[in-house]
Amino acid sequence: MEFISQPWSWYVGGILIGLMVPLLLLYGNKQFGISSSMRHVCAAVLPTKIEFFNYNWREHQWNLLLVGGIVLGGFIGAKVIGHPESIAISESTRTDLSQLGITDFTGYIPREIFSIEGLLTLPGIMLMLVGGFLIGFGTRYANGCTSGHSITGMALLSWGSLVATISFMLGGIFITHLVLPLILK
């Protein structure tokens, strides 16, 4: 248990995620990605005549199992295995975050933003509503999410996935350095 409860190097996770792409393609002709899962869930549980949800969602049950495994693994990792007392981030990042009012580094996410109290503030509402809308819209507009484009699409040498991945990175840098400081101040 000691081996699994210690932080692993970034490249171990990268290799394991990277191996999923050829395994899914070779053993099932499937592409790794998460964004379509919500569509499959809606198609399964909503009895509707909306054309977008009118397809055989059962062909994609493997994807729903993947999402279920991600949720279960995250729960087990956080609640059963636990985490170190303090997240290992650089001192310069701690300083930058402290200037924005984020000082609690004992969990996986900043409690000043992602707690019930933090979510009920104007910045919290903006982060969740506007951010959620932008992520949902961007995922549909780009025809996929970061995992689909940046992992599977790049492995398949897709030009569209390269453009999407560059756009994701530039958008993240823009929000982190220009918008987030305005929201949190």
Coordinates of C-alpha atoms in Angstrom, one line a residue:
M1 CA 0.0 0.0 0.0
E2 CA 3.0 2.3 0.6
F3 CA 3.9 2.2 -3.1
I4 CA 0.5 3.3 -4.3
S5 CA 0.0 6.0 -1.6
Q6 CA 3.1 7.9 -2.6
P7 CA 3.1 10.5 -5.4
W8 CA 4.3 9.1 -8.7
S9 CA 6.4 10.9 -11.2
W10 CA 4.6 12.7 -13.9
Y11 CA 6.1 10.5 -16.6
V12 CA 4.6 7.3 -15.1
G13 CA 1.1 8.7 -15.5
G14 CA 1.9 10.1 -18.9
I15 CA 3.1 6.7 -20.2
L16 CA 0.1 4.9 -18.8
I17 CA -2.3 7.4 -20.4
G18 CA -0.3 7.2 -23.6
L19 CA -0.6 3.4 -23.7
M20 CA -4.4 3.7 -23.6
V21 CA -4.5 5.2 -27.1
P22 CA -3.0 2.2 -29.0
L23 CA -4.8 -0.3 -26.7
L24 CA -8.2 1.2 -27.4
L25 CA -7.5 1.5 -31.1
L26 CA -6.1 -2.0 -31.5
Y27 CA -8.5 -3.9 -29.3
G28 CA -11.7 -2.1 -30.0
N29 CA -11.3 0.5 -32.6
K30 CA -12.2 3.1 -30.0
Q31 CA -10.9 6.6 -29.4
F32 CA -10.0 7.9 -26.0
G33 CA -12.0 11.0 -24.9
I34 CA -14.4 12.1 -22.2
S35 CA -16.5 14.9 -23.6
S36 CA -19.0 12.7 -25.5
S37 CA -19.8 10.9 -22.2
M38 CA -22.4 13.5 -21.2
R39 CA -24.2 13.0 -24.5
H40 CA -24.3 9.2 -23.9
V41 CA -25.7 9.7 -20.4
C42 CA -28.4 12.0 -21.7
A43 CA -29.3 9.7 -24.6
A44 CA -29.5 6.8 -22.1
V45 CA -31.7 8.5 -19.4
L46 CA -33.7 11.1 -21.3
P47 CA -36.7 9.7 -23.3
T48 CA -36.6 12.4 -25.9
K49 CA -37.1 12.8 -29.7
I50 CA -34.2 15.3 -30.0
E51 CA -32.2 14.2 -33.0
F52 CA -28.8 14.8 -31.2
F53 CA -29.7 12.2 -28.6
N54 CA -31.4 9.8 -31.0
Y55 CA -28.7 7.2 -31.6
N56 CA -27.6 3.8 -30.2
W57 CA -25.8 4.9 -27.1
R58 CA -25.3 1.3 -26.1
E59 CA -22.4 1.1 -28.6
H60 CA -20.6 3.5 -26.3
Q61 CA -21.1 1.8 -22.9
W62 CA -17.4 1.3 -22.7
N63 CA -17.0 5.1 -22.5
L64 CA -19.4 5.3 -19.6
L65 CA -17.5 2.6 -17.8
L66 CA -14.3 4.6 -18.4
V67 CA -15.9 7.7 -16.8
G68 CA -17.2 5.6 -13.9
G69 CA -13.7 4.3 -13.4
I70 CA -12.3 7.8 -13.4
V71 CA -14.8 8.9 -10.8
L72 CA -14.3 5.8 -8.7
G73 CA -10.5 6.1 -8.9
G74 CA -10.6 9.7 -7.9
F75 CA -12.8 8.9 -4.9
I76 CA -10.5 6.0 -3.8
G77 CA -7.4 8.2 -4.3
A78 CA -8.8 11.1 -2.3
K79 CA -10.7 9.3 0.4
V80 CA -9.1 5.9 0.9
I81 CA -5.4 6.5 0.0
G82 CA -5.3 10.2 1.0
H83 CA -2.9 12.9 -0.1
P84 CA 0.2 14.6 1.3
E85 CA -0.4 17.3 3.8
S86 CA 0.7 20.0 1.4
I87 CA 0.7 19.9 -2.4
A88 CA 4.2 20.1 -3.9
I89 CA 4.2 23.3 -5.9
S90 CA 7.0 25.8 -6.5
E91 CA 7.6 28.7 -4.1
S92 CA 7.1 31.2 -6.9
T93 CA 3.6 29.7 -7.6
R94 CA 2.8 29.8 -3.9
T95 CA 3.8 33.5 -3.8
D96 CA 1.7 34.3 -6.9
L97 CA -1.3 32.5 -5.5
S98 CA -0.9 34.1 -2.1
Q99 CA -1.0 37.6 -3.7
L100 CA -4.4 36.5 -5.2
G101 CA -5.7 35.5 -1.7
I102 CA -5.1 31.7 -2.1
T103 CA -3.1 30.6 0.9
D104 CA -4.4 27.1 1.8
F105 CA -2.3 24.5 0.0
T106 CA -3.3 21.5 2.1
G107 CA -5.8 19.9 -0.4
Y108 CA -5.9 19.1 -4.0
I109 CA -7.8 22.3 -4.9
P110 CA -7.8 25.8 -3.3
R111 CA -10.5 25.8 -0.6
E112 CA -10.7 29.6 -0.9
I113 CA -12.4 29.1 -4.3
F114 CA -13.7 25.5 -4.4
S115 CA -15.6 25.3 -1.1
I116 CA -19.3 26.0 -0.4
E117 CA -18.4 29.4 1.0
G118 CA -16.1 30.2 -1.9
L119 CA -18.6 29.1 -4.5
L120 CA -21.3 31.3 -3.1
T121 CA -19.3 34.5 -3.7
L122 CA -19.4 36.5 -6.9
P123 CA -16.0 35.2 -8.1
G124 CA -17.0 31.6 -7.3
I125 CA -20.3 32.0 -9.3
M126 CA -18.4 33.5 -12.2
L127 CA -15.8 30.7 -12.2
M128 CA -18.4 28.0 -12.1
L129 CA -21.1 29.4 -14.4
V130 CA -19.0 31.3 -16.9
G131 CA -16.2 28.7 -16.8
G132 CA -18.6 25.8 -17.2
F133 CA -20.3 27.4 -20.1
L134 CA -17.0 28.2 -21.8
I135 CA -15.7 24.7 -21.3
G136 CA -19.0 23.1 -22.6
F137 CA -19.2 25.5 -25.6
G138 CA -15.6 25.1 -26.4
T139 CA -15.8 21.3 -26.2
R140 CA -18.7 21.2 -28.7
Y141 CA -17.2 23.8 -30.9
A142 CA -13.8 22.0 -31.1
N143 CA -15.6 18.7 -31.5
G144 CA -13.8 17.2 -28.6
C145 CA -12.1 17.8 -25.3
T146 CA -8.5 18.1 -24.2
S147 CA -8.1 14.4 -23.6
G148 CA -9.6 13.5 -27.0
H149 CA -7.6 16.0 -29.0
S150 CA -4.4 16.2 -27.1
I151 CA -4.0 12.5 -26.4
T152 CA -5.8 10.6 -29.2
G153 CA -5.9 13.2 -31.9
M154 CA -2.2 14.1 -31.5
A155 CA -1.3 10.4 -31.5
L156 CA -3.2 10.1 -34.8
L157 CA -1.4 13.1 -36.2
S158 CA -4.6 15.1 -36.7
W159 CA -4.0 18.7 -37.8
G160 CA -7.3 19.7 -36.2
S161 CA -6.2 18.2 -32.9
L162 CA -2.9 20.1 -33.1
V163 CA -4.8 23.4 -33.6
A164 CA -7.3 22.5 -30.8
T165 CA -4.5 21.6 -28.4
I166 CA -2.6 24.8 -29.1
S167 CA -5.8 26.8 -28.6
F168 CA -6.5 25.0 -25.3
M169 CA -3.0 25.9 -24.1
L170 CA -3.2 29.5 -25.2
G171 CA -6.7 29.9 -23.6
G172 CA -5.4 28.4 -20.4
I173 CA -2.4 30.7 -20.3
F174 CA -4.7 33.7 -21.1
I175 CA -7.2 32.9 -18.4
T176 CA -4.5 32.1 -15.8
H177 CA -2.4 35.2 -16.2
L178 CA -4.9 37.8 -17.3
V179 CA -8.5 36.9 -16.3
L180 CA -8.1 35.0 -13.0
P181 CA -6.2 37.8 -11.3
L182 CA -9.1 40.1 -12.2
I183 CA -11.7 37.7 -10.8
L184 CA -9.9 36.9 -7.6
K185 CA -8.9 40.5 -6.6

